[in-house]
XYZ file of C-alpha atoms in Angstrom:
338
model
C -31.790 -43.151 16.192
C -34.794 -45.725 15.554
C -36.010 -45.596 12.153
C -39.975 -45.724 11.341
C -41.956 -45.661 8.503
C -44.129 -43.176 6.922
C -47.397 -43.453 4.774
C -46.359 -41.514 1.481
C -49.324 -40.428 0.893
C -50.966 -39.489 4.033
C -47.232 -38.006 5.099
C -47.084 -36.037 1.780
C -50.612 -35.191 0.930
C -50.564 -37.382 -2.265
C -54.077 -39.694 -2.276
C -52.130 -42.135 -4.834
C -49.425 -42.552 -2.570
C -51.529 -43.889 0.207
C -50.182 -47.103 1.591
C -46.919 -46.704 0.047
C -44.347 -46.160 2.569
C -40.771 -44.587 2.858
C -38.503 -44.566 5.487
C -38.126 -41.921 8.546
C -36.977 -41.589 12.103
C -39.013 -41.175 14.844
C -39.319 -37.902 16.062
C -37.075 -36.299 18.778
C -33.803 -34.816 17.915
C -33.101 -31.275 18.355
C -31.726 -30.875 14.910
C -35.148 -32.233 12.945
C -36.240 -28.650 10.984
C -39.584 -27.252 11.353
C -42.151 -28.097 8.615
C -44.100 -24.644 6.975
C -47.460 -24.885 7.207
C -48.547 -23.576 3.518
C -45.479 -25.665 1.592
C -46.811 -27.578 -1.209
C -44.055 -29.458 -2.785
C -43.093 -29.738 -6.287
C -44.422 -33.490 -7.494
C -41.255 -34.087 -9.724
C -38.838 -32.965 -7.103
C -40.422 -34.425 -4.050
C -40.125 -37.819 -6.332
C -36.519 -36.976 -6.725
C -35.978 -36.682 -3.339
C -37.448 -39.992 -2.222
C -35.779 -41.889 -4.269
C -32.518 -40.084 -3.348
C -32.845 -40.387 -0.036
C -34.241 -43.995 -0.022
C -30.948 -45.012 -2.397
C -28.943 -43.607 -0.030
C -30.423 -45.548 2.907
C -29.805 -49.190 1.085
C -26.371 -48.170 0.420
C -26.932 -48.486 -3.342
C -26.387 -44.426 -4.266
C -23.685 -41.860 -2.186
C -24.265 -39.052 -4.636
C -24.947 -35.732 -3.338
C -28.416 -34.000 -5.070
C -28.120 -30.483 -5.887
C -31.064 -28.414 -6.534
C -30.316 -25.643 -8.887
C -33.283 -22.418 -10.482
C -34.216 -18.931 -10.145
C -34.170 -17.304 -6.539
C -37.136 -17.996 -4.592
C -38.259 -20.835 -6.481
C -38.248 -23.270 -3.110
C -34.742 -24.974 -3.513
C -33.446 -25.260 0.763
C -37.358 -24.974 1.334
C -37.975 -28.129 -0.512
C -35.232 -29.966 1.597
C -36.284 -28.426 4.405
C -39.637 -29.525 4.405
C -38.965 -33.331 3.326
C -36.313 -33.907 6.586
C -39.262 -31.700 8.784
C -42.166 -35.005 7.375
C -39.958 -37.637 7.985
C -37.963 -36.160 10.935
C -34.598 -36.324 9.528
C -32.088 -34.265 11.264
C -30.749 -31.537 9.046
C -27.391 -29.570 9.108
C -27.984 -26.376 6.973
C -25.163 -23.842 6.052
C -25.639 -20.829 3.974
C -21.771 -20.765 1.480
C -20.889 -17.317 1.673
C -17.639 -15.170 -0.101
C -14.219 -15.654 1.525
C -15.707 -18.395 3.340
C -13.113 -21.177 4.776
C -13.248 -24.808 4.432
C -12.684 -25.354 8.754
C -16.050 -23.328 8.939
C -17.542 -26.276 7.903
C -15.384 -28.354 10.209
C -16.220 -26.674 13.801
C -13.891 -24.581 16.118
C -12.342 -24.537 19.280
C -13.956 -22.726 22.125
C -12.979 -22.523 26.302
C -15.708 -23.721 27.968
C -15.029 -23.793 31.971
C -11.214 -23.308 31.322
C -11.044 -26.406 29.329
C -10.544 -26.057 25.660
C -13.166 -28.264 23.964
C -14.047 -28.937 19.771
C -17.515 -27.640 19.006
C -18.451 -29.711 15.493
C -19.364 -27.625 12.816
C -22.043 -29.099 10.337
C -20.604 -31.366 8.555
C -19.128 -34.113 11.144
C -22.469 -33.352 12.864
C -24.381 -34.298 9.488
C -22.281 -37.733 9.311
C -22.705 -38.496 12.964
C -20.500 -37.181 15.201
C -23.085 -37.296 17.419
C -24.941 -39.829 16.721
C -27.928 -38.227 14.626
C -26.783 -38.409 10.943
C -28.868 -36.656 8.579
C -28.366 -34.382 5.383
C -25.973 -32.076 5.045
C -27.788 -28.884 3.033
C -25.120 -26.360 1.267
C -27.141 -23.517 0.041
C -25.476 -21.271 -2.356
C -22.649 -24.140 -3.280
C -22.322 -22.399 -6.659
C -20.633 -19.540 -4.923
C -18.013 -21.653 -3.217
C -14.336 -21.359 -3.402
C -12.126 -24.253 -5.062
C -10.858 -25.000 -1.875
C -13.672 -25.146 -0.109
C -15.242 -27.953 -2.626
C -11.761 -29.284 -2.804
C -11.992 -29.779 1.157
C -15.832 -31.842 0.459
C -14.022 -34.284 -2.304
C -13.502 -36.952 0.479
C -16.933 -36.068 2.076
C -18.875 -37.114 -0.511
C -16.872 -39.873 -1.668
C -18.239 -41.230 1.980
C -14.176 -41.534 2.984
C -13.529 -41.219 6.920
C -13.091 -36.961 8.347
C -10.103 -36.564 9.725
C -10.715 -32.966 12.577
C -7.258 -32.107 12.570
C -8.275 -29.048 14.644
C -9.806 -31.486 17.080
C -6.732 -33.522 17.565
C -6.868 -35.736 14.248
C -10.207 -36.715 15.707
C -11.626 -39.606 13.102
C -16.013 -39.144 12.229
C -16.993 -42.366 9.882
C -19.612 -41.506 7.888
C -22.945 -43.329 9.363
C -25.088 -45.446 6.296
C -27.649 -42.206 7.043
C -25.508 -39.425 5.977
C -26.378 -37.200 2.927
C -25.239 -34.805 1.620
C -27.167 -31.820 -0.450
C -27.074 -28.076 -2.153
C -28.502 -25.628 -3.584
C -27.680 -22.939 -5.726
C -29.589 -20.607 -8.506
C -27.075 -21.669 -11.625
C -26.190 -25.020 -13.198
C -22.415 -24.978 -11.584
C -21.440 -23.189 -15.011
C -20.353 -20.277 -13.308
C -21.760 -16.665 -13.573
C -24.716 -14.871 -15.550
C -26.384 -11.869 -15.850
C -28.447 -13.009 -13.068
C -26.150 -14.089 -10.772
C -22.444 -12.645 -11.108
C -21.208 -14.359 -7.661
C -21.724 -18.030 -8.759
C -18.100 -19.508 -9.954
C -17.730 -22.005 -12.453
C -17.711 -25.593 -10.547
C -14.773 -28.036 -11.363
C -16.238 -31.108 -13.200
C -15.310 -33.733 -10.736
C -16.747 -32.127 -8.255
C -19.805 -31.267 -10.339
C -20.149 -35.339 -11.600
C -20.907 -36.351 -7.885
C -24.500 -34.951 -8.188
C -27.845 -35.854 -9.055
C -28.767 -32.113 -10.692
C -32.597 -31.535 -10.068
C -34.103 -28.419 -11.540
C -36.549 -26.945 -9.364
C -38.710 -23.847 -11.206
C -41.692 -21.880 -9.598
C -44.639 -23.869 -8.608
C -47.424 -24.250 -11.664
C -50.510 -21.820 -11.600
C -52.514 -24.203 -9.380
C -49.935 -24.707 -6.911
C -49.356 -21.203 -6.114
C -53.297 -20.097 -5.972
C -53.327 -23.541 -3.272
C -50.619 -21.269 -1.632
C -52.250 -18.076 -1.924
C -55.367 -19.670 -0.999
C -54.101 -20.939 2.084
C -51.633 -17.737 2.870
C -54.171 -15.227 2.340
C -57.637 -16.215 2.494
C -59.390 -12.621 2.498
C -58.483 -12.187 -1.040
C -60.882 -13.362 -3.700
C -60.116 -15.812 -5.946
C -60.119 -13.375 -8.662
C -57.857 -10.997 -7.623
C -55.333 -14.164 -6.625
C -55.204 -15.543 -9.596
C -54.568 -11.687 -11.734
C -51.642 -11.653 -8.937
C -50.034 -15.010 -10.283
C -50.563 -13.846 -13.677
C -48.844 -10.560 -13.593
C -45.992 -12.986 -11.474
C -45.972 -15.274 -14.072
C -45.316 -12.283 -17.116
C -42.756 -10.327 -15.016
C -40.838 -13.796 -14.824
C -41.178 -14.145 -18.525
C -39.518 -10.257 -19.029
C -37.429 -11.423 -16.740
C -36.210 -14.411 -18.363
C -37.080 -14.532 -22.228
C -36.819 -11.982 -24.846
C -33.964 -9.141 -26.213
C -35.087 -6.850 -23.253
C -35.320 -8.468 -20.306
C -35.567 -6.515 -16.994
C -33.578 -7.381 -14.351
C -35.942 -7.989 -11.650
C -38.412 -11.015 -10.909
C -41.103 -12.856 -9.172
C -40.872 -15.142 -7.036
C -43.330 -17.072 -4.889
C -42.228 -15.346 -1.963
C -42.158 -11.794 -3.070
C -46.124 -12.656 -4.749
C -46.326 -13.657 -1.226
C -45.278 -10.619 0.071
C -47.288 -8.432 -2.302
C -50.111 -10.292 -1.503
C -49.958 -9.770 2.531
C -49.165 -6.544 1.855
C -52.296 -5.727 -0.395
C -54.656 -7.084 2.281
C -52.825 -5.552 5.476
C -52.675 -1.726 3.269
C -56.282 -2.665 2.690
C -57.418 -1.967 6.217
C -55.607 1.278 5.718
C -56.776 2.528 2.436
C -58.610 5.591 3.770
C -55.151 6.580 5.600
C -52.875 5.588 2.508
C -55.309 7.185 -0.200
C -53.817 5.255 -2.872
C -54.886 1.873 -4.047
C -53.516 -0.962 -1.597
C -52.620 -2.915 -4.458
C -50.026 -0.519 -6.388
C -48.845 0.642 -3.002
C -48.117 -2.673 -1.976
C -46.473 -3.424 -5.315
C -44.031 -0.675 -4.675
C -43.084 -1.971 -1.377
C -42.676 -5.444 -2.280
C -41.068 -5.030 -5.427
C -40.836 -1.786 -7.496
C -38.944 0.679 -5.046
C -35.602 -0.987 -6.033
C -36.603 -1.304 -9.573
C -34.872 1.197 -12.653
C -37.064 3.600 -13.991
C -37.489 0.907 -17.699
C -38.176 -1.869 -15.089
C -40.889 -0.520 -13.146
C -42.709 0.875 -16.413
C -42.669 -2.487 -18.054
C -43.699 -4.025 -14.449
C -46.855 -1.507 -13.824
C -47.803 -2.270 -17.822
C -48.267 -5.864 -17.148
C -49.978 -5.468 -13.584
C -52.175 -2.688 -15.403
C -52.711 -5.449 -18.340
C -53.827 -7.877 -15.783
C -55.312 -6.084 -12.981
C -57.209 -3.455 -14.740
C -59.011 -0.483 -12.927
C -58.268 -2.202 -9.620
C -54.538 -0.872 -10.013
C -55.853 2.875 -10.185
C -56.375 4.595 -6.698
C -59.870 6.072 -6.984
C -61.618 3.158 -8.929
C -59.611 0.713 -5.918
C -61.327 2.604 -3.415
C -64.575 1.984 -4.570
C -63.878 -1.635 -5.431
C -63.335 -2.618 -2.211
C -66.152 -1.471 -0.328
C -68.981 -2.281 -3.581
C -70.071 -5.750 -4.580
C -67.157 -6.208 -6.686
C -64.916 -6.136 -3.692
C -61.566 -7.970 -3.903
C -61.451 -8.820 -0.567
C -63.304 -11.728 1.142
C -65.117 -9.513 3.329
């Protein structure tokens, strides 16, 4: 694979950045993920990541980075998005319960009578086949002991020896990287999350630990913006503030409901209001409420989904209640972009 080099800034959208450069490959392997078209990356995490990943290129860092927060805060999407820019191949798997370490390793299959070794990700990810890349392990805090026991020697950068393929040898290329995710800080469970297990410390030390949160206010009306259009500014920006409170019941305080926010479910709410909008005579409720319920409140206690509707009344105002919604949306205080 033939390296290139990337403008920072016109490769990232940062105007500072321009004429700073960081390294890439040129485009054409199969395994390069596709970049998302309304993404807009964390600054303090994209930062992380080049630095990571340009360490790891000079030979001067081997340390896995694991991005840890709340569900749905951007953690695989983040990684993701930086190997889709720069066209690094990527090997995602998603850890699940019960899971076993050869997973990870690849399998034996018949293919024309002949029994061959399919890789799995991880000898891909090192360069079995000649693209190296990064190795993404979403959910790692879920893992079983010896699963992470079995990934001691990858990320040490030692030789993989396939014993399934024959004691078949991968050397890790200079290019090989290797990062997870997961929604706790490898201190095993919470309220929150009940499946993570507590991570054993060497295997823990052999991370960078980034934090990655939801995206500021600004970020997420750019998102909005850019996601859906037809809604006013206004009406955007009471949407990230009710987000913004039910993450703060969800997180802070003697009470805290057991639901949140995240920037894909304010996503969802908001597609939802504008697509129930073009159905409001049909639906005879408001679009917004109704959309609430379907993106979030139908699997919400009964405690939950009062405190919920409070803040979204709090924020949203007569726009939440079905007859004055109806007549917001077609006078000249209309929500929509129309």
């Amino acid at each position: 694979m033939k390296t290139m080099q990337y403008d920072i800034g016109l490769t990232f959208g940062i105007d500072a950045a321009v004429g700073q450069f960081i390294t890439g490959y040129e485009p054409g392997s199969q395994y390069v993920p596709s970049a998302e078209e309304n993404y807009r990356f964390d600054k303090s995490v994209l930062r992380d990541l080049m630095v990571w990943w340009n360490m790891n290129l000079s030979g001067n860092n081997k340390d896995g980075m694991y991005l840890f927060g709340p569900t749905g805060a951007g953690k695989s999407a983040a990684l993701v998005n930086f190997c889709a820019l720069l066209n690094i191949p990527m090997y995602e798997k998603t850890i699940y319960e019960g899971m076993e370490f050869d997973v990870l390793m690849g399998r034996t299959e018949i293919v024309g009578g002949d029994t061959v070794f399919m890789y799995g990700v991880v000898p891909l990810a090192m360069g079995a086949e000649n693209e190296p890349g990064i190795l993404v392990l979403n959910e790692i805090d879920r893992a079983d002991d010896a699963v992470l026991t079995g990934l001691y020697e990858v990320l040490a950068g030692r030789p993989l020896v396939l014993d399934a393929a024959g004691h078949h040898v991968v050397k890790p290329d200079n290019a090989f990287c290797f990062a997870a995710t997961g929604n706790t800080n490898m201190a095993g469970a919470s309220d929150d999350y009940s499946n993570a297990n507590k991570q054993d410390l060497a295997f823990v030390d052999r991370f960078w630990k980034v934090s990655v949160g939801y995206p500021e206010k600004e970020v997420e009306m750019t998102i909005l913006k850019s996601v859906v259009p037809d809604l006013s500014d206004e009406l955007q920006e009471k949407m990230i503030d009710v987000a913004n409170d039910i993450r703060s019941l969800h997180t802070e305080g003697e009470n805290r409901i057991p639901l949140t926010m995240s920037t894909r479910t304010l996503l969802r709410w908001a597609n939802m209001t504008k697509a129930y909008h073009g159905f409001s005579s049909a639906i005879d409720v408001s679009p917004i409420a109704y959309a609430m319920d379907r993106a979030l409140l139908n699997v919400a206690d009964r405690p939950t989904r009062a405190a919920i509707i409070e803040v979204a009344e709090l924020h949203i105002g007569d726009a939440w209640a079905s007859e004055t919604t109806k007549a917001t949306w077609t006078n000249g205080g209309n929500p929509l972009n129309d």
